[in-house]
Amino acid sequence: MIVPVLLVAGALGAGKTTLLNHLLADPGGRRIAAIVNDFGAVDIDAQLLGTVTEEVISLKNGCICCSLQGDLLRTLSSVIKRDPAPDAIAIETSGISDPAEIIRSLMDPVIFKVAPLETVVTLVDPQRLHDEPELEQEALWRSQLRAADFVLLSKADLLDRAALDAVRSIVGRFKPQSAIFEIAHGAVAPDLLFSRDIRAPRILPPQLPAAAEPFATMTWTSQAPLSLARFQEVIGRLAPRTLRIKGVLSFTEHPNQPILFQSVATRGTLAPSPVAPPDGLTAQLVLIGREGELDEAEIDALLRGVIVS
């Protein structure tokens, strides 16, 4: 059982808990385990509540919320061992912590094998940054931004377009514009936070209207022999125009070892896969991008360049 981890970072008051509240209330068909520092800040709808203990709130939709008790890795291990195990884990960092330290802990090989760090999102309060542009000089704020795969500008509905563009310009000094998203009320499209499970696809409900960012998804498969070297070259060209890519492939360089590939923003990983592509296939990839920016014909042509003729 592999349970992907979402790390939520950002300054105090940036909107991290609001994001987690939204995920717990509308998990998109997933069982999500949220690990938080303070239960009191998590506003759970009474209709969702199942059982409550000192350390765990169990919800009727299959999600749980756990209080961070002492060591993070110990808490993470206990969550993974729950029955049933969650489909994903969201960890809220303290507003005064450097996520780089947590990321190093999560990259421990033993933990990564069962709970790989999938996505790091950093929330930024655009109103505060607009009012205090000197915030960008703070070392902690910069570190939180550097750690992020995606930056979420929370409470975007409270500023006008000119103010938001000014904030995007500041954040854009540290992150590409393609990695910056505007959200309101903690509503984020699940496809941005969690990649699709290519081993056991699930039918997810339609995207909530509150998450304004529209996304497009395409699947690419192949039955032909594939080159790992060519694949790495093609991915270098695809990464800037996609948000996420995940899939299992078999390459001629490693005929007996299927490879799991995943990219989020500009970070990509190749690792041995516990499962092979479906029968008869050498590749099954799912690609996610912004609506209107995912050119399926162009992407198909690029990926066909991976085929060994």
XYZ file of N, CA and C in Angstrom, residues 46 58-59 61-62 69-70 83 92-93 104 127 133 144 161 164 172 197 208 229 239 252-253 274 278 292 307 309:
84
model
N -20.631 19.596 11.608
C -21.198 18.617 12.536
C -21.802 17.421 11.801
N -12.652 11.088 13.380
C -13.047 10.254 12.246
C -14.313 10.827 11.628
N -14.306 10.991 10.315
C -15.442 11.589 9.620
C -16.247 10.524 8.882
N -17.289 10.558 5.919
C -16.918 10.371 4.514
C -15.638 9.558 4.356
N -15.149 8.973 5.456
C -13.960 8.137 5.380
C -12.670 8.867 5.687
N 1.190 14.608 17.359
C 1.659 14.337 18.715
C 3.146 13.996 18.663
N 3.996 14.926 19.054
C 5.430 14.655 19.096
C 6.039 14.489 17.721
N -6.690 0.958 9.552
C -7.488 0.072 8.714
C -8.928 0.602 8.658
N -0.179 19.620 7.578
C -0.112 21.084 7.709
C 1.108 21.454 8.546
N 2.007 22.239 7.977
C 3.176 22.680 8.720
C 2.820 23.870 9.599
N 13.027 17.028 4.221
C 14.166 16.123 4.424
C 13.746 14.888 5.223
N -3.377 39.692 0.269
C -3.634 40.986 0.893
C -2.446 41.422 1.736
N 4.908 44.581 1.061
C 5.785 44.005 0.032
C 7.173 43.649 0.551
N 9.804 29.096 2.364
C 8.499 28.465 2.141
C 8.139 28.471 0.659
N -8.244 42.891 -9.542
C -7.325 42.298 -10.504
C -5.955 42.972 -10.481
N -4.007 41.801 -7.434
C -3.583 40.413 -7.585
C -2.427 40.292 -8.562
N 6.248 35.876 -8.600
C 6.877 35.433 -9.835
C 8.383 35.625 -9.860
N -4.473 7.897 -9.529
C -3.892 6.587 -9.254
C -4.006 5.757 -10.525
N -15.869 20.760 -8.126
C -16.735 21.744 -7.486
C -16.614 23.105 -8.169
N 16.281 7.069 -22.432
C 17.028 8.299 -22.737
C 16.150 9.285 -23.507
N 7.502 19.139 -19.359
C 7.309 19.632 -17.993
C 6.816 21.079 -17.932
N 13.429 -0.253 -22.910
C 14.331 -1.270 -23.443
C 15.602 -1.373 -22.612
N 16.004 -0.270 -21.950
C 17.210 -0.289 -21.119
C 17.023 -1.116 -19.846
N 6.169 -1.136 -8.462
C 5.732 -2.453 -7.979
C 4.776 -3.142 -8.939
N -0.482 -2.125 -17.892
C -1.503 -3.139 -18.195
C -1.066 -4.055 -19.336
N -6.974 24.419 -22.050
C -6.570 25.256 -23.164
C -5.077 25.242 -23.419
N 9.430 6.248 -28.823
C 9.340 4.886 -29.357
C 10.619 4.507 -30.089
N 12.277 2.651 -32.884
C 11.828 2.140 -34.189
C 12.697 0.960 -34.641
